[in-house]
Amino acid sequence: MSRPTIAAVARAAGVSVASVSRVLNGLPATGEMTERVRRAVQELGYVPDARARSLKVGRTFQLTLAVADVGNPVYVTMMRAVEEVVSAAGYRLVVTTTGRDVVDEVALVRGMARGYADGLVISPLRVDDDLIKSIRECEVPVVVAGNVPARAGVDTVRANSPKGIRLAVDHLVARGRRRIAFLNGPADTVPGTARAKGFADALKAHDLHPAATAEAADFTFPAGRAAAPRLPAAGKLDAVICANDLLAVGVMHELAANGLRVPEDVAVVGMDDSELAEQSFPPLTSVNLGSAERGRRAAELLLARIEDSTRTPRRIVVQPSLSVRRSTP
Amino acid sequence: MSRPTIAAVARAAGVSVASVSRVLNGLPATGEMTERVRRAVQELGYVPDARARSLKVGRTFQLTLAVADVGNPVYVTMMRAVEEVVSAAGYRLVVTTTGRDVVDEVALVRGMARGYADGLVISPLRVDDDLIKSIRECEVPVVVAGNVPARAGVDTVRANSPKGIRLAVDHLVARGRRRIAFLNGPADTVPGTARAKGFADALKAHDLHPAATAEAADFTFPAGRAAAPRLPAAGKLDAVICANDLLAVGVMHELAANGLRVPEDVAVVGMDDSELAEQSFPPLTSVNLGSAERGRRAAELLLARIEDSTRTPRRIVVQPSLSVRRSTP
DNA sequence: TTGTAAGCGTTATCAT
DNA sequence: ATGATAACGCTTACAA
């Protein structure tokens, strides 16, 4: 009736539970013993209980990736990269959503503390002292895919979005655009602040003034559409850089609705270079912030720290590049 | 140094471990006792070990959702719906990817058997006897979001894609299109077979012959692009229905590359009515297969079965509708 | 109301 | 090489 335990297997095979455990874990045993155990396992359809095992050995062989919004295509890139690395190392990856609130993230990290997974990669949208504290106190290794202060004393891998925006601005200027606007996501988020400053600096480097800046309610497509009308009329602007691809696609929809052509009337640049960038129409020029590489390195950092919890935290910065497509001239 | 256990809390509070456990689980205790325990928990930063707890109580309070491809936007809709239902019921949701192979799915279900989660919602791309067997034998409740034979004896919730395709064909015919082609995904998948048949039947009902049918290598955007040239030239065809939104967007890109206008020259219809359908340009008319509702109902079935494992399996069919957008006339 | 102690299903230590 | 047994950290009878 109930699920077979290791004891049932031992009974069926006429050996001790210890022997069953050994065979299952590949420890030395005679061929005879191995054979009997295998047969019993087969017959009973025995599968070891992951909880009991991990309670004993202290590891779950599960790793968690926590992202803010599963609907954001940048996370699928990152997810795939993380998955690849951790599964090659023999771990299962589970993905959870943090939701948009910091308290959710804190709760997640706290809960992680005991027994859910051996490690956590978290990509937080907002960072506050509580979150940093919960990360510091977390019982399992945490690596942050994003930007947290060095005092957090945690492995991080982040993008260089100011430099990325600089690439976008350089590109637009080289193509003769001067009236460049910026559509940001919420400025109180980690990416939001970095990108706002990056835009300001990049324009300054070219002795240009922002044609406009606006802020969307969040990093989603509908927010992009909704925010687009807050940008100035087309005559005042010949290019707009958006804080991510979803916003950019939203803006392109609004432009089209107003009869404007991309890139002839207005050039549009996104950020993240997610799958959506090539799927959009016209295909979107986008700042590649290295999401795949960030995922990969974050996973590697996590595995390394699981191996050796004493190594000093590393802070990796992944360099951006620009994927030029048809939304810019 | 090491993480505090319930014994440490008990010691710090000067009470027994049983009392700590009781307070933590809200069982009757004096205010005095409650206070001392709370204080000790606070001071030590104690978090109960989920493994040990679940080993004892037999539940993990985790539920798993397994999807084939996290990059397919239809799954984010489903994921959100499932998440909402299960978290309201006090469960954590973890998402895992099965990969495109059946053996992966079988391995997942088997592994699920012991201790990873209290239940599983799986949306399999391919179904074979092994998978059905593993589902039948699974120690935890499984509900299938998709189509498996009734003999599997499992709760299912599936879409009615033939009827959905019928809606699409009706719509196209009503708008004067007669040369309708179908771009399927792999025909050896569950949705692939259903949709192929659905298309044939729908055309027959209108006394029409397929303008063409083709099959993409998988249900992705690049596969859609790659398969599009295998459809006949534009003169031979005035509409194409695609087995999902990603394929449809891929086709629209190819059409545009060949100077064809959507919907003037060729109308395009997708399936799933995912977020991508409204993000694409032109916005994609798409068959809404009720992914959100399927996710919700699947989650509800799972919760119900966890409550009562003896209830007879239900087979829910969610009805489709058509979301008309600008990719059709 | 509180404490003692027996498990939950494993693995690891120690004999044999 | 194999077997008995003590943990792992928790919950829950059962006793007090």
PDB file of N, CA and C in Angstrom, chain A residues 196-243:
ATOM      1  N   ALA A 196      19.098  55.044 -15.351  1.00  0.00           N
ATOM      2  CA  ALA A 196      18.849  56.483 -15.421  1.00  0.00           C
ATOM      3  C   ALA A 196      20.169  57.242 -15.429  1.00  0.00           C
ATOM      4  N   LYS A 197      21.032  56.893 -14.510  1.00  0.00           N
ATOM      5  CA  LYS A 197      22.324  57.558 -14.434  1.00  0.00           C
ATOM      6  C   LYS A 197      23.153  57.284 -15.692  1.00  0.00           C
ATOM      7  N   GLY A 198      23.116  56.042 -16.125  1.00  0.00           N
ATOM      8  CA  GLY A 198      23.873  55.678 -17.330  1.00  0.00           C
ATOM      9  C   GLY A 198      23.459  56.516 -18.519  1.00  0.00           C
ATOM     10  N   PHE A 199      22.175  56.740 -18.651  1.00  0.00           N
ATOM     11  CA  PHE A 199      21.681  57.527 -19.777  1.00  0.00           C
ATOM     12  C   PHE A 199      22.181  58.971 -19.680  1.00  0.00           C
ATOM     13  N   ALA A 200      22.027  59.545 -18.511  1.00  0.00           N
ATOM     14  CA  ALA A 200      22.461  60.931 -18.311  1.00  0.00           C
ATOM     15  C   ALA A 200      23.944  61.071 -18.650  1.00  0.00           C
ATOM     16  N   ASP A 201      24.750  60.162 -18.143  1.00  0.00           N
ATOM     17  CA  ASP A 201      26.194  60.241 -18.380  1.00  0.00           C
ATOM     18  C   ASP A 201      26.540  60.081 -19.856  1.00  0.00           C
ATOM     19  N   ALA A 202      25.862  59.139 -20.493  1.00  0.00           N
ATOM     20  CA  ALA A 202      26.175  58.866 -21.895  1.00  0.00           C
ATOM     21  C   ALA A 202      25.871  60.081 -22.762  1.00  0.00           C
ATOM     22  N   LEU A 203      24.761  60.732 -22.474  1.00  0.00           N
ATOM     23  CA  LEU A 203      24.431  61.923 -23.257  1.00  0.00           C
ATOM     24  C   LEU A 203      25.444  63.025 -23.007  1.00  0.00           C
ATOM     25  N   LYS A 204      25.804  63.184 -21.745  1.00  0.00           N
ATOM     26  CA  LYS A 204      26.777  64.214 -21.391  1.00  0.00           C
ATOM     27  C   LYS A 204      28.077  64.016 -22.172  1.00  0.00           C
ATOM     28  N   ALA A 205      28.475  62.782 -22.296  1.00  0.00           N
ATOM     29  CA  ALA A 205      29.722  62.478 -23.008  1.00  0.00           C
ATOM     30  C   ALA A 205      29.671  62.949 -24.460  1.00  0.00           C
ATOM     31  N   HIS A 206      28.455  63.072 -24.964  1.00  0.00           N
ATOM     32  CA  HIS A 206      28.308  63.549 -26.338  1.00  0.00           C
ATOM     33  C   HIS A 206      27.870  65.012 -26.377  1.00  0.00           C
ATOM     34  N   ASP A 207      27.899  65.647 -25.217  1.00  0.00           N
ATOM     35  CA  ASP A 207      27.420  67.034 -25.127  1.00  0.00           C
ATOM     36  C   ASP A 207      25.991  67.201 -25.602  1.00  0.00           C
ATOM     37  N   LEU A 208      25.201  66.215 -25.273  1.00  0.00           N
ATOM     38  CA  LEU A 208      23.794  66.290 -25.661  1.00  0.00           C
ATOM     39  C   LEU A 208      22.916  66.430 -24.426  1.00  0.00           C
ATOM     40  N   HIS A 209      21.743  66.967 -24.648  1.00  0.00           N
ATOM     41  CA  HIS A 209      20.752  66.991 -23.574  1.00  0.00           C
ATOM     42  C   HIS A 209      19.675  65.956 -23.876  1.00  0.00           C
ATOM     43  N   PRO A 210      19.159  65.335 -22.840  1.00  0.00           N
ATOM     44  CA  PRO A 210      18.072  64.375 -23.060  1.00  0.00           C
ATOM     45  C   PRO A 210      16.907  65.060 -23.766  1.00  0.00           C
ATOM     46  N   ALA A 211      16.381  64.430 -24.791  1.00  0.00           N
ATOM     47  CA  ALA A 211      15.183  64.967 -25.415  1.00  0.00           C
ATOM     48  C   ALA A 211      14.023  64.845 -24.436  1.00  0.00           C
ATOM     49  N   ALA A 212      14.096  63.838 -23.608  1.00  0.00           N
ATOM     50  CA  ALA A 212      13.066  63.629 -22.591  1.00  0.00           C
ATOM     51  C   ALA A 212      13.433  62.395 -21.786  1.00  0.00           C
ATOM     52  N   THR A 213      12.885  62.306 -20.611  1.00  0.00           N
ATOM     53  CA  THR A 213      12.960  61.052 -19.873  1.00  0.00           C
ATOM     54  C   THR A 213      11.598  60.797 -19.253  1.00  0.00           C
ATOM     55  N   ALA A 214      11.226  59.543 -19.200  1.00  0.00           N
ATOM     56  CA  ALA A 214       9.949  59.198 -18.577  1.00  0.00           C
ATOM     57  C   ALA A 214      10.142  57.899 -17.820  1.00  0.00           C
ATOM     58  N   GLU A 215       9.187  57.610 -17.005  1.00  0.00           N
ATOM     59  CA  GLU A 215       9.318  56.439 -16.146  1.00  0.00           C
ATOM     60  C   GLU A 215       8.060  55.599 -16.241  1.00  0.00           C
ATOM     61  N   ALA A 216       8.230  54.341 -16.585  1.00  0.00           N
ATOM     62  CA  ALA A 216       7.078  53.442 -16.665  1.00  0.00           C
ATOM     63  C   ALA A 216       6.792  52.845 -15.285  1.00  0.00           C
ATOM     64  N   ALA A 217       5.590  52.366 -15.114  1.00  0.00           N
ATOM     65  CA  ALA A 217       5.163  51.864 -13.802  1.00  0.00           C
ATOM     66  C   ALA A 217       5.899  50.580 -13.418  1.00  0.00           C
ATOM     67  N   ASP A 218       6.216  49.771 -14.385  1.00  0.00           N
ATOM     68  CA  ASP A 218       7.094  48.631 -14.152  1.00  0.00           C
ATOM     69  C   ASP A 218       7.734  48.208 -15.469  1.00  0.00           C
ATOM     70  N   PHE A 219       8.451  47.102 -15.441  1.00  0.00           N
ATOM     71  CA  PHE A 219       9.230  46.724 -16.625  1.00  0.00           C
ATOM     72  C   PHE A 219       8.435  45.839 -17.579  1.00  0.00           C
ATOM     73  N   THR A 220       7.181  46.168 -17.826  1.00  0.00           N
ATOM     74  CA  THR A 220       6.341  45.313 -18.651  1.00  0.00           C
ATOM     75  C   THR A 220       5.890  45.994 -19.940  1.00  0.00           C
ATOM     76  N   PHE A 221       5.379  45.187 -20.833  1.00  0.00           N
ATOM     77  CA  PHE A 221       4.857  45.696 -22.101  1.00  0.00           C
ATOM     78  C   PHE A 221       3.712  46.698 -21.913  1.00  0.00           C
ATOM     79  N   PRO A 222       2.694  46.359 -21.147  1.00  0.00           N
ATOM     80  CA  PRO A 222       1.616  47.348 -20.978  1.00  0.00           C
ATOM     81  C   PRO A 222       2.111  48.652 -20.361  1.00  0.00           C
ATOM     82  N   ALA A 223       3.065  48.540 -19.448  1.00  0.00           N
ATOM     83  CA  ALA A 223       3.601  49.764 -18.843  1.00  0.00           C
ATOM     84  C   ALA A 223       4.314  50.606 -19.888  1.00  0.00           C
ATOM     85  N   GLY A 224       4.962  49.946 -20.827  1.00  0.00           N
ATOM     86  CA  GLY A 224       5.635  50.659 -21.899  1.00  0.00           C
ATOM     87  C   GLY A 224       4.647  51.403 -22.775  1.00  0.00           C
ATOM     88  N   ARG A 225       3.580  50.724 -23.119  1.00  0.00           N
ATOM     89  CA  ARG A 225       2.538  51.380 -23.918  1.00  0.00           C
ATOM     90  C   ARG A 225       1.971  52.580 -23.178  1.00  0.00           C
ATOM     91  N   ALA A 226       1.687  52.347 -21.925  1.00  0.00           N
ATOM     92  CA  ALA A 226       1.043  53.397 -21.141  1.00  0.00           C
ATOM     93  C   ALA A 226       1.949  54.609 -20.974  1.00  0.00           C
ATOM     94  N   ALA A 227       3.235  54.364 -20.886  1.00  0.00           N
ATOM     95  CA  ALA A 227       4.151  55.473 -20.623  1.00  0.00           C
ATOM     96  C   ALA A 227       4.522  56.239 -21.891  1.00  0.00           C
ATOM     97  N   ALA A 228       4.396  55.585 -23.034  1.00  0.00           N
ATOM     98  CA  ALA A 228       4.847  56.200 -24.282  1.00  0.00           C
ATOM     99  C   ALA A 228       4.243  57.583 -24.534  1.00  0.00           C
ATOM    100  N   PRO A 229       2.953  57.786 -24.287  1.00  0.00           N
ATOM    101  CA  PRO A 229       2.380  59.114 -24.547  1.00  0.00           C
ATOM    102  C   PRO A 229       2.991  60.217 -23.692  1.00  0.00           C
ATOM    103  N   ARG A 230       3.687  59.832 -22.655  1.00  0.00           N
ATOM    104  CA  ARG A 230       4.307  60.851 -21.810  1.00  0.00           C
ATOM    105  C   ARG A 230       5.628  61.338 -22.405  1.00  0.00           C
ATOM    106  N   LEU A 231       6.075  60.675 -23.456  1.00  0.00           N
ATOM    107  CA  LEU A 231       7.241  61.191 -24.170  1.00  0.00           C
ATOM    108  C   LEU A 231       6.766  62.310 -25.091  1.00  0.00           C
ATOM    109  N   PRO A 232       7.659  63.250 -25.437  1.00  0.00           N
ATOM    110  CA  PRO A 232       7.237  64.379 -26.273  1.00  0.00           C
ATOM    111  C   PRO A 232       6.859  63.934 -27.685  1.00  0.00           C
ATOM    112  N   ALA A 233       6.246  64.812 -28.402  1.00  0.00           N
ATOM    113  CA  ALA A 233       5.820  64.501 -29.772  1.00  0.00           C
ATOM    114  C   ALA A 233       7.032  64.190 -30.646  1.00  0.00           C
ATOM    115  N   ALA A 234       6.762  63.553 -31.752  1.00  0.00           N
ATOM    116  CA  ALA A 234       7.820  63.003 -32.587  1.00  0.00           C
ATOM    117  C   ALA A 234       8.794  64.071 -33.081  1.00  0.00           C
ATOM    118  N   GLY A 235       8.309  65.262 -33.347  1.00  0.00           N
ATOM    119  CA  GLY A 235       9.191  66.301 -33.847  1.00  0.00           C
ATOM    120  C   GLY A 235      10.324  66.610 -32.881  1.00  0.00           C
ATOM    121  N   LYS A 236      10.038  66.407 -31.614  1.00  0.00           N
ATOM    122  CA  LYS A 236      10.999  66.747 -30.562  1.00  0.00           C
ATOM    123  C   LYS A 236      12.004  65.631 -30.299  1.00  0.00           C
ATOM    124  N   LEU A 237      11.895  64.547 -31.020  1.00  0.00           N
ATOM    125  CA  LEU A 237      12.667  63.362 -30.625  1.00  0.00           C
ATOM    126  C   LEU A 237      12.863  62.452 -31.820  1.00  0.00           C
ATOM    127  N   ASP A 238      14.063  61.957 -31.976  1.00  0.00           N
ATOM    128  CA  ASP A 238      14.280  61.059 -33.107  1.00  0.00           C
ATOM    129  C   ASP A 238      14.779  59.680 -32.687  1.00  0.00           C
ATOM    130  N   ALA A 239      14.859  59.471 -31.395  1.00  0.00           N
ATOM    131  CA  ALA A 239      15.262  58.149 -30.909  1.00  0.00           C
ATOM    132  C   ALA A 239      14.818  57.979 -29.456  1.00  0.00           C
ATOM    133  N   VAL A 240      14.499  56.757 -29.103  1.00  0.00           N
ATOM    134  CA  VAL A 240      14.199  56.516 -27.690  1.00  0.00           C
ATOM    135  C   VAL A 240      14.844  55.199 -27.267  1.00  0.00           C
ATOM    136  N   ILE A 241      15.536  55.300 -26.134  1.00  0.00           N
ATOM    137  CA  ILE A 241      16.152  54.121 -25.537  1.00  0.00           C
ATOM    138  C   ILE A 241      15.251  53.674 -24.392  1.00  0.00           C
ATOM    139  N   CYS A 242      14.986  52.383 -24.318  1.00  0.00           N
ATOM    140  CA  CYS A 242      14.090  51.891 -23.274  1.00  0.00           C
ATOM    141  C   CYS A 242      14.847  50.973 -22.318  1.00  0.00           C
ATOM    142  N   ALA A 243      14.433  50.978 -21.088  1.00  0.00           N
ATOM    143  CA  ALA A 243      15.189  50.284 -20.046  1.00  0.00           C
ATOM    144  C   ALA A 243      15.123  48.768 -20.178  1.00  0.00           C
TER     145      ALA A 243
END
